[in-house]
Structure formats: C-alpha cells, structure tokens
Amino acid sequence: MGHLVHSEHKYRLLQRRLDQKAEGAPDSQTLMKILSILFSPEDAELACQLPHNLTSLETLSDNLKISRNELNDKLTDMAERGLLFDIEHRGHRYVSLAPIVVGFWEFTFMRVRPDMPLKELAHLFEKYFFENNCLVPDRGKTQRFRSFVREEAIPEYDHAEVLDWERVTHIVSSASAVSVGICQCYHTAQHLGQACDRPVETCLTFNYAAKSLIQNGIARAITKHEAIDILEKCKKT
C-alpha cells in the first residue's frame, strides 16, 4: 500500500504544479485518473520539477543534478507522448511543462494512439472539463485563443484594411514550418460517439511548435500551399 500512497502523492503534487499555470488545473479525482494514465509516477516526479517557462536542457541538468544524456532521454520519451513543450533553437534544446489546455489534451488526441486508452481518456477529459462547471478557467487578462478575420468577407472599401498580423494567409505564408494533425475536438468526440461530418485533419501548427510536433510524431509536415488548401476546405464545410 505504501507505494500506492506515494504514487498518489506524486500525482497530487503534479496537479498543484499544473494549477500554477495560467490555464489552471482544478483539483478532481477525474484529473488524478487522467494524470495516472498519461504520466508514470517517475514522469510525474520529473514533471513537477520542470519550469513553466522554456528552459534549456543544460540548465535543467545542472539544476536537477541529472546527467544531460539521462535527462535528454527522459525528456524525449515524455515529449513523444505529448507531455511537455519541446523546441530546439540554435542547437540547444528547451522544454517546459505543458498545461492541460492548450497542451497534453491536444497532443494526446492530435493523432491515433494505439498505445493509449483513448476512449477512456476521451470520457475522462469530457467529464473533467465540465464537472462542477470547472472548464479550465481564464486567469488574468491574457487570452489563450484568437479569432481571425475571414479575409474575403471584408468589404473592399478604401478605408477598410486587415493588418497582416490579423491575416491567416500572412501567418501561413510567413511561417518557417507548418504541420497538421487530427482535430482533437473531433477525435475526442469520435470516441464519445458524437463526431461531426467536418474535415478531420485540420489542426495547423506553425514555426517552432510545428517543428517540435513533427519531430515528436504528434503532427506531420505539410507545405504552405497545403495549409491554405486546408483552410479553404474548412471554409466550405
């Protein structure tokens, strides 16, 4: 029994660590079950020590007193399972603990996972997001999501203009890398028997995030032209 209590304590600490993020992670037995499926007790212990901001492998190795090779292997395993943010910049690896949303919920359902009990997880996430009205709350003034202008709907008047920062076409055309994965909302709904008839492979990611998801097998690389085609297809359905 002692090892079970010890493991539960690690997941409790992980919940508290996740709850420090802007997205929050309200305490729940449902969340404890989700964490126990996605994280081993060893994963949970390491995750509790990961920073909320992207931090280099070298710094983490020094702070955690773990050799770089050993830590790199552990982080790679967790990144491939979608449990952390993982990018490479100028030859250095940077990681941080992923939140629930936008984070390991998306990374779990952006692909087919024969190694995971996806149906069980779909029901658990659905229950967790809506139980006690605790759908991951907004904290502070920073918004997690943006809505973009449907560019062709803007009247062609001299005084009307959509700035590049607000144009999806600009975001796509200026990206250093683009990836696509399964729509996590669709995939979750599919396991709940509630899937719609909309396009499935539509979750686009850009730049460093795209490179990371491609490297970890969470999404696949596509061209900018393919990304625009996906956007146009989604507009028509």
PDB file of C-alpha atoms in Angstrom:
ATOM      1  CA  MET A   1       0.000   0.000   0.000  1.00  0.00           C
ATOM      2  CA  GLY A   2       2.891   2.334   0.730  1.00  0.00           C
ATOM      3  CA  HIS A   3       3.952   2.601  -2.914  1.00  0.00           C
ATOM      4  CA  LEU A   4       0.366   3.392  -3.971  1.00  0.00           C
ATOM      5  CA  VAL A   5       0.097   6.213  -1.454  1.00  0.00           C
ATOM      6  CA  HIS A   6       3.499   7.520  -2.557  1.00  0.00           C
ATOM      7  CA  SER A   7       2.430   7.472  -6.218  1.00  0.00           C
ATOM      8  CA  GLU A   8      -0.830   9.248  -5.443  1.00  0.00           C
ATOM      9  CA  HIS A   9       1.150  11.935  -3.637  1.00  0.00           C
ATOM     10  CA  LYS A  10       3.253  12.491  -6.772  1.00  0.00           C
ATOM     11  CA  TYR A  11       0.125  12.989  -8.876  1.00  0.00           C
ATOM     12  CA  ARG A  12      -1.267  15.368  -6.267  1.00  0.00           C
ATOM     13  CA  LEU A  13       1.915  17.426  -6.454  1.00  0.00           C
ATOM     14  CA  LEU A  14       1.687  17.407 -10.250  1.00  0.00           C
ATOM     15  CA  GLN A  15      -1.902  18.677 -10.101  1.00  0.00           C
ATOM     16  CA  ARG A  16      -0.775  21.532  -7.888  1.00  0.00           C
ATOM     17  CA  ARG A  17       2.078  22.304 -10.256  1.00  0.00           C
ATOM     18  CA  LEU A  18      -0.276  22.384 -13.238  1.00  0.00           C
ATOM     19  CA  ASP A  19      -2.703  24.555 -11.310  1.00  0.00           C
ATOM     20  CA  GLN A  20       0.001  27.236 -11.082  1.00  0.00           C
ATOM     21  CA  LYS A  21      -0.283  27.779 -14.832  1.00  0.00           C
ATOM     22  CA  ALA A  22      -2.491  30.492 -16.271  1.00  0.00           C
ATOM     23  CA  GLU A  23      -4.844  27.812 -17.637  1.00  0.00           C
ATOM     24  CA  GLY A  24      -5.296  26.228 -14.224  1.00  0.00           C
ATOM     25  CA  ALA A  25      -5.907  22.594 -13.257  1.00  0.00           C
ATOM     26  CA  PRO A  26      -8.764  22.380 -10.717  1.00  0.00           C
ATOM     27  CA  ASP A  27      -8.391  19.508  -8.265  1.00  0.00           C
ATOM     28  CA  SER A  28     -10.503  16.495  -9.136  1.00  0.00           C
ATOM     29  CA  GLN A  29     -10.417  12.718  -8.834  1.00  0.00           C
ATOM     30  CA  THR A  30     -11.094  12.689 -12.568  1.00  0.00           C
ATOM     31  CA  LEU A  31      -7.900  14.654 -13.162  1.00  0.00           C
ATOM     32  CA  MET A  32      -5.992  12.277 -10.884  1.00  0.00           C
ATOM     33  CA  LYS A  33      -7.130   9.412 -13.114  1.00  0.00           C
ATOM     34  CA  ILE A  34      -6.088  11.282 -16.284  1.00  0.00           C
ATOM     35  CA  LEU A  35      -2.661  12.026 -14.847  1.00  0.00           C
ATOM     36  CA  SER A  36      -2.161   8.433 -13.737  1.00  0.00           C
ATOM     37  CA  ILE A  37      -2.827   7.237 -17.302  1.00  0.00           C
ATOM     38  CA  LEU A  38      -0.637   9.793 -19.067  1.00  0.00           C
ATOM     39  CA  PHE A  39       2.205  10.053 -16.536  1.00  0.00           C
ATOM     40  CA  SER A  40       4.088   7.275 -14.800  1.00  0.00           C
ATOM     41  CA  PRO A  41       4.959   8.089 -11.157  1.00  0.00           C
ATOM     42  CA  GLU A  42       8.504   8.804 -12.362  1.00  0.00           C
ATOM     43  CA  ASP A  43       7.159  11.116 -15.094  1.00  0.00           C
ATOM     44  CA  ALA A  44       5.051  12.952 -12.529  1.00  0.00           C
ATOM     45  CA  GLU A  45       8.018  13.441 -10.220  1.00  0.00           C
ATOM     46  CA  LEU A  46      10.136  14.885 -13.047  1.00  0.00           C
ATOM     47  CA  ALA A  47       7.255  16.979 -14.406  1.00  0.00           C
ATOM     48  CA  CYS A  48       6.837  18.661 -11.015  1.00  0.00           C
ATOM     49  CA  GLN A  49      10.402  19.930 -11.350  1.00  0.00           C
ATOM     50  CA  LEU A  50      10.036  21.305 -14.872  1.00  0.00           C
ATOM     51  CA  PRO A  51       9.687  25.079 -15.208  1.00  0.00           C
ATOM     52  CA  HIS A  52       6.654  26.848 -16.626  1.00  0.00           C
ATOM     53  CA  ASN A  53       8.909  28.789 -18.993  1.00  0.00           C
ATOM     54  CA  LEU A  54      11.039  27.207 -21.694  1.00  0.00           C
ATOM     55  CA  THR A  55      14.389  26.294 -20.143  1.00  0.00           C
ATOM     56  CA  SER A  56      17.493  24.793 -21.719  1.00  0.00           C
ATOM     57  CA  LEU A  57      18.486  21.181 -21.238  1.00  0.00           C
ATOM     58  CA  GLU A  58      21.834  22.340 -19.877  1.00  0.00           C
ATOM     59  CA  THR A  59      20.233  24.499 -17.189  1.00  0.00           C
ATOM     60  CA  LEU A  60      17.793  21.766 -16.196  1.00  0.00           C
ATOM     61  CA  SER A  61      20.586  19.210 -15.997  1.00  0.00           C
ATOM     62  CA  ASP A  62      22.556  21.443 -13.657  1.00  0.00           C
ATOM     63  CA  ASN A  63      19.540  22.337 -11.517  1.00  0.00           C
ATOM     64  CA  LEU A  64      18.209  18.776 -11.223  1.00  0.00           C
ATOM     65  CA  LYS A  65      21.629  17.133 -10.813  1.00  0.00           C
ATOM     66  CA  ILE A  66      20.846  14.684 -13.629  1.00  0.00           C
ATOM     67  CA  SER A  67      23.336  13.985 -16.407  1.00  0.00           C
ATOM     68  CA  ARG A  68      22.450  15.624 -19.712  1.00  0.00           C
ATOM     69  CA  ASN A  69      22.264  12.304 -21.574  1.00  0.00           C
ATOM     70  CA  GLU A  70      19.969  10.718 -18.984  1.00  0.00           C
ATOM     71  CA  LEU A  71      17.759  13.785 -18.757  1.00  0.00           C
ATOM     72  CA  ASN A  72      17.652  14.160 -22.537  1.00  0.00           C
ATOM     73  CA  ASP A  73      16.398  10.571 -22.892  1.00  0.00           C
ATOM     74  CA  LYS A  74      13.700  11.087 -20.260  1.00  0.00           C
ATOM     75  CA  LEU A  75      12.542  14.343 -21.813  1.00  0.00           C
ATOM     76  CA  THR A  76      12.471  12.798 -25.295  1.00  0.00           C
ATOM     77  CA  ASP A  77      10.222   9.998 -24.067  1.00  0.00           C
ATOM     78  CA  MET A  78       7.855  12.482 -22.425  1.00  0.00           C
ATOM     79  CA  ALA A  79       7.880  14.809 -25.451  1.00  0.00           C
ATOM     80  CA  GLU A  80       6.960  11.943 -27.785  1.00  0.00           C
ATOM     81  CA  ARG A  81       3.970  11.268 -25.541  1.00  0.00           C
ATOM     82  CA  GLY A  82       2.953  14.932 -25.677  1.00  0.00           C
ATOM     83  CA  LEU A  83       3.533  15.765 -22.018  1.00  0.00           C
ATOM     84  CA  LEU A  84       5.761  18.798 -22.435  1.00  0.00           C
ATOM     85  CA  PHE A  85       6.694  21.607 -24.788  1.00  0.00           C
ATOM     86  CA  ASP A  86       9.944  20.847 -26.551  1.00  0.00           C
ATOM     87  CA  ILE A  87      11.736  23.071 -29.062  1.00  0.00           C
ATOM     88  CA  GLU A  88      15.216  23.421 -30.481  1.00  0.00           C
ATOM     89  CA  HIS A  89      16.795  26.836 -31.045  1.00  0.00           C
ATOM     90  CA  ARG A  90      20.325  27.445 -32.289  1.00  0.00           C
ATOM     91  CA  GLY A  91      21.417  23.948 -31.418  1.00  0.00           C
ATOM     92  CA  HIS A  92      20.019  23.975 -27.882  1.00  0.00           C
ATOM     93  CA  ARG A  93      17.021  22.093 -26.568  1.00  0.00           C
ATOM     94  CA  TYR A  94      14.409  23.930 -24.486  1.00  0.00           C
ATOM     95  CA  VAL A  95      11.499  22.348 -22.609  1.00  0.00           C
ATOM     96  CA  SER A  96       8.688  23.303 -20.265  1.00  0.00           C
ATOM     97  CA  LEU A  97       5.793  21.506 -18.642  1.00  0.00           C
ATOM     98  CA  ALA A  98       2.724  21.537 -20.890  1.00  0.00           C
ATOM     99  CA  PRO A  99      -0.602  22.666 -19.388  1.00  0.00           C
ATOM    100  CA  ILE A 100      -3.772  20.655 -19.828  1.00  0.00           C
ATOM    101  CA  VAL A 101      -5.144  23.084 -22.464  1.00  0.00           C
ATOM    102  CA  VAL A 102      -3.501  24.082 -24.797  1.00  0.00           C
ATOM    103  CA  GLY A 103      -1.217  21.182 -24.003  1.00  0.00           C
ATOM    104  CA  PHE A 104      -1.369  17.483 -23.334  1.00  0.00           C
ATOM    105  CA  TRP A 105      -5.077  17.126 -24.124  1.00  0.00           C
ATOM    106  CA  GLU A 106      -4.434  18.345 -27.678  1.00  0.00           C
ATOM    107  CA  PHE A 107      -1.169  16.425 -28.019  1.00  0.00           C
ATOM    108  CA  THR A 108      -2.907  13.216 -26.928  1.00  0.00           C
ATOM    109  CA  PHE A 109      -5.745  13.477 -29.456  1.00  0.00           C
ATOM    110  CA  MET A 110      -3.971  15.071 -32.440  1.00  0.00           C
ATOM    111  CA  ARG A 111      -3.023  11.575 -33.657  1.00  0.00           C
ATOM    112  CA  VAL A 112      -4.091   7.958 -33.465  1.00  0.00           C
ATOM    113  CA  ARG A 113      -2.616   6.423 -30.296  1.00  0.00           C
ATOM    114  CA  PRO A 114      -2.728   2.606 -30.150  1.00  0.00           C
ATOM    115  CA  ASP A 115      -0.569   2.840 -27.016  1.00  0.00           C
ATOM    116  CA  MET A 116      -3.213   4.847 -25.144  1.00  0.00           C
ATOM    117  CA  PRO A 117      -6.775   4.034 -23.955  1.00  0.00           C
ATOM    118  CA  LEU A 118      -8.180   6.919 -25.974  1.00  0.00           C
ATOM    119  CA  LYS A 119     -11.844   6.083 -25.427  1.00  0.00           C
ATOM    120  CA  GLU A 120     -11.366   6.067 -21.667  1.00  0.00           C
ATOM    121  CA  LEU A 121      -9.348   9.289 -21.835  1.00  0.00           C
ATOM    122  CA  ALA A 122     -11.987  10.962 -24.019  1.00  0.00           C
ATOM    123  CA  HIS A 123     -14.651  10.260 -21.409  1.00  0.00           C
ATOM    124  CA  LEU A 124     -12.368  11.390 -18.581  1.00  0.00           C
ATOM    125  CA  PHE A 125     -11.422  14.668 -20.271  1.00  0.00           C
ATOM    126  CA  GLU A 126     -15.060  15.328 -21.172  1.00  0.00           C
ATOM    127  CA  LYS A 127     -16.088  14.748 -17.567  1.00  0.00           C
ATOM    128  CA  TYR A 128     -13.222  16.815 -16.180  1.00  0.00           C
ATOM    129  CA  PHE A 129     -13.804  19.809 -18.425  1.00  0.00           C
ATOM    130  CA  PHE A 130     -17.456  20.094 -17.485  1.00  0.00           C
ATOM    131  CA  GLU A 131     -17.801  18.692 -13.971  1.00  0.00           C
ATOM    132  CA  ASN A 132     -18.749  21.330 -11.414  1.00  0.00           C
ATOM    133  CA  ASN A 133     -18.552  23.966 -14.173  1.00  0.00           C
ATOM    134  CA  CYS A 134     -14.761  23.879 -13.881  1.00  0.00           C
ATOM    135  CA  LEU A 135     -13.924  24.022 -17.567  1.00  0.00           C
ATOM    136  CA  VAL A 136     -10.351  25.294 -17.443  1.00  0.00           C
ATOM    137  CA  PRO A 137     -10.850  28.890 -16.244  1.00  0.00           C
ATOM    138  CA  ASP A 138      -9.399  32.087 -17.652  1.00  0.00           C
ATOM    139  CA  ARG A 139      -6.968  33.676 -15.269  1.00  0.00           C
ATOM    140  CA  GLY A 140      -5.911  37.273 -15.572  1.00  0.00           C
ATOM    141  CA  LYS A 141      -6.227  39.302 -18.756  1.00  0.00           C
ATOM    142  CA  THR A 142      -4.172  37.114 -21.107  1.00  0.00           C
ATOM    143  CA  GLN A 143      -6.415  35.363 -23.619  1.00  0.00           C
ATOM    144  CA  ARG A 144      -5.492  31.861 -24.765  1.00  0.00           C
ATOM    145  CA  PHE A 145      -7.391  31.982 -28.058  1.00  0.00           C
ATOM    146  CA  ARG A 146      -7.801  34.325 -31.001  1.00  0.00           C
ATOM    147  CA  SER A 147     -10.418  34.622 -33.700  1.00  0.00           C
ATOM    148  CA  PHE A 148      -9.220  35.587 -37.161  1.00  0.00           C
ATOM    149  CA  VAL A 149     -10.946  37.640 -39.816  1.00  0.00           C
ATOM    150  CA  ARG A 150     -12.406  35.798 -42.778  1.00  0.00           C
ATOM    151  CA  GLU A 151     -10.486  37.947 -45.202  1.00  0.00           C
ATOM    152  CA  GLU A 152     -12.746  37.649 -48.233  1.00  0.00           C
ATOM    153  CA  ALA A 153     -15.682  38.869 -46.142  1.00  0.00           C
ATOM    154  CA  ILE A 154     -14.116  42.310 -45.635  1.00  0.00           C
ATOM    155  CA  PRO A 155     -15.796  44.943 -47.885  1.00  0.00           C
ATOM    156  CA  GLU A 156     -13.451  46.363 -50.482  1.00  0.00           C
ATOM    157  CA  TYR A 157     -13.598  49.967 -49.329  1.00  0.00           C
ATOM    158  CA  ASP A 158     -10.637  52.291 -49.359  1.00  0.00           C
ATOM    159  CA  HIS A 159     -10.774  52.732 -45.586  1.00  0.00           C
ATOM    160  CA  ALA A 160     -11.087  49.002 -44.759  1.00  0.00           C
ATOM    161  CA  GLU A 161      -7.890  47.069 -44.164  1.00  0.00           C
ATOM    162  CA  VAL A 162      -6.918  43.911 -42.298  1.00  0.00           C
ATOM    163  CA  LEU A 163      -3.422  44.166 -40.860  1.00  0.00           C
ATOM    164  CA  ASP A 164      -1.001  41.334 -41.673  1.00  0.00           C
ATOM    165  CA  TRP A 165      -0.922  40.298 -38.015  1.00  0.00           C
ATOM    166  CA  GLU A 166      -4.642  39.506 -38.308  1.00  0.00           C
ATOM    167  CA  ARG A 167      -4.437  37.679 -41.634  1.00  0.00           C
ATOM    168  CA  VAL A 168      -4.319  33.900 -41.537  1.00  0.00           C
ATOM    169  CA  THR A 169      -2.829  33.921 -45.026  1.00  0.00           C
ATOM    170  CA  HIS A 170       0.056  36.047 -43.748  1.00  0.00           C
ATOM    171  CA  ILE A 171       0.625  33.730 -40.784  1.00  0.00           C
ATOM    172  CA  VAL A 172       0.809  30.752 -43.133  1.00  0.00           C
ATOM    173  CA  SER A 173       2.962  32.426 -45.792  1.00  0.00           C
ATOM    174  CA  SER A 174       5.473  33.763 -43.253  1.00  0.00           C
ATOM    175  CA  ALA A 175       5.798  30.546 -41.220  1.00  0.00           C
ATOM    176  CA  SER A 176       9.166  28.797 -41.045  1.00  0.00           C
ATOM    177  CA  ALA A 177       7.407  25.423 -40.751  1.00  0.00           C
ATOM    178  CA  VAL A 178       3.820  24.142 -40.895  1.00  0.00           C
ATOM    179  CA  SER A 179       2.345  20.921 -39.543  1.00  0.00           C
ATOM    180  CA  VAL A 180      -1.116  19.399 -39.380  1.00  0.00           C
ATOM    181  CA  GLY A 181      -2.713  16.906 -37.036  1.00  0.00           C
ATOM    182  CA  ILE A 182      -6.130  15.452 -36.323  1.00  0.00           C
ATOM    183  CA  CYS A 183      -8.624  17.919 -34.867  1.00  0.00           C
ATOM    184  CA  GLN A 184      -8.515  16.980 -31.183  1.00  0.00           C
ATOM    185  CA  CYS A 185     -12.128  18.073 -30.685  1.00  0.00           C
ATOM    186  CA  TYR A 186     -13.275  15.761 -33.470  1.00  0.00           C
ATOM    187  CA  HIS A 187     -11.100  12.891 -32.245  1.00  0.00           C
ATOM    188  CA  THR A 188     -12.378  13.217 -28.685  1.00  0.00           C
ATOM    189  CA  ALA A 189     -15.979  13.434 -29.902  1.00  0.00           C
ATOM    190  CA  GLN A 190     -15.417  10.371 -32.097  1.00  0.00           C
ATOM    191  CA  HIS A 191     -14.586   8.281 -29.039  1.00  0.00           C
ATOM    192  CA  LEU A 192     -17.698   9.673 -27.349  1.00  0.00           C
ATOM    193  CA  GLY A 193     -19.900   8.759 -30.327  1.00  0.00           C
ATOM    194  CA  GLN A 194     -20.520  12.455 -31.064  1.00  0.00           C
ATOM    195  CA  ALA A 195     -18.295  13.158 -34.079  1.00  0.00           C
ATOM    196  CA  CYS A 196     -19.433  15.634 -36.712  1.00  0.00           C
ATOM    197  CA  ASP A 197     -19.020  15.321 -40.504  1.00  0.00           C
ATOM    198  CA  ARG A 198     -16.477  18.137 -40.826  1.00  0.00           C
ATOM    199  CA  PRO A 199     -12.886  17.679 -42.113  1.00  0.00           C
ATOM    200  CA  VAL A 200     -10.731  15.745 -39.655  1.00  0.00           C
ATOM    201  CA  GLU A 201      -7.071  16.578 -40.284  1.00  0.00           C
ATOM    202  CA  THR A 202      -7.269  20.339 -39.722  1.00  0.00           C
ATOM    203  CA  CYS A 203      -5.205  21.254 -36.643  1.00  0.00           C
ATOM    204  CA  LEU A 204      -2.451  23.528 -38.013  1.00  0.00           C
ATOM    205  CA  THR A 205       0.693  24.445 -36.103  1.00  0.00           C
ATOM    206  CA  PHE A 206       3.452  26.842 -37.123  1.00  0.00           C
ATOM    207  CA  ASN A 207       7.126  27.670 -36.656  1.00  0.00           C
ATOM    208  CA  TYR A 208       8.982  26.188 -33.662  1.00  0.00           C
ATOM    209  CA  ALA A 209       5.841  24.467 -32.387  1.00  0.00           C
ATOM    210  CA  ALA A 210       5.328  22.798 -35.765  1.00  0.00           C
ATOM    211  CA  LYS A 211       8.918  21.564 -35.856  1.00  0.00           C
ATOM    212  CA  SER A 212       8.546  20.116 -32.379  1.00  0.00           C
ATOM    213  CA  LEU A 213       5.278  18.296 -33.127  1.00  0.00           C
ATOM    214  CA  ILE A 214       6.720  16.899 -36.362  1.00  0.00           C
ATOM    215  CA  GLN A 215       9.858  15.690 -34.611  1.00  0.00           C
ATOM    216  CA  ASN A 216       7.857  14.009 -31.866  1.00  0.00           C
ATOM    217  CA  GLY A 217       5.416  12.323 -34.247  1.00  0.00           C
ATOM    218  CA  ILE A 218       2.406  14.285 -33.000  1.00  0.00           C
ATOM    219  CA  ALA A 219       1.739  16.017 -36.333  1.00  0.00           C
ATOM    220  CA  ARG A 220       3.019  15.734 -39.901  1.00  0.00           C
ATOM    221  CA  ALA A 221       4.847  18.294 -42.001  1.00  0.00           C
ATOM    222  CA  ILE A 222       2.940  19.984 -44.821  1.00  0.00           C
ATOM    223  CA  THR A 223       3.646  22.774 -47.287  1.00  0.00           C
ATOM    224  CA  LYS A 224       2.218  26.272 -47.010  1.00  0.00           C
ATOM    225  CA  HIS A 225       0.115  25.555 -50.093  1.00  0.00           C
ATOM    226  CA  GLU A 226      -1.375  22.501 -48.380  1.00  0.00           C
ATOM    227  CA  ALA A 227      -2.147  24.604 -45.296  1.00  0.00           C
ATOM    228  CA  ILE A 228      -4.032  27.162 -47.398  1.00  0.00           C
ATOM    229  CA  ASP A 229      -5.954  24.317 -49.068  1.00  0.00           C
ATOM    230  CA  ILE A 230      -6.967  23.027 -45.631  1.00  0.00           C
ATOM    231  CA  LEU A 231      -8.208  26.474 -44.629  1.00  0.00           C
ATOM    232  CA  GLU A 232     -10.224  26.809 -47.828  1.00  0.00           C
ATOM    233  CA  LYS A 233     -11.700  23.350 -47.382  1.00  0.00           C
ATOM    234  CA  CYS A 234     -12.765  24.201 -43.845  1.00  0.00           C
ATOM    235  CA  LYS A 235     -14.447  27.414 -45.002  1.00  0.00           C
ATOM    236  CA  LYS A 236     -16.566  25.475 -47.475  1.00  0.00           C
ATOM    237  CA  THR A 237     -17.887  22.914 -44.991  1.00  0.00           C
TER     238      THR A 237
END
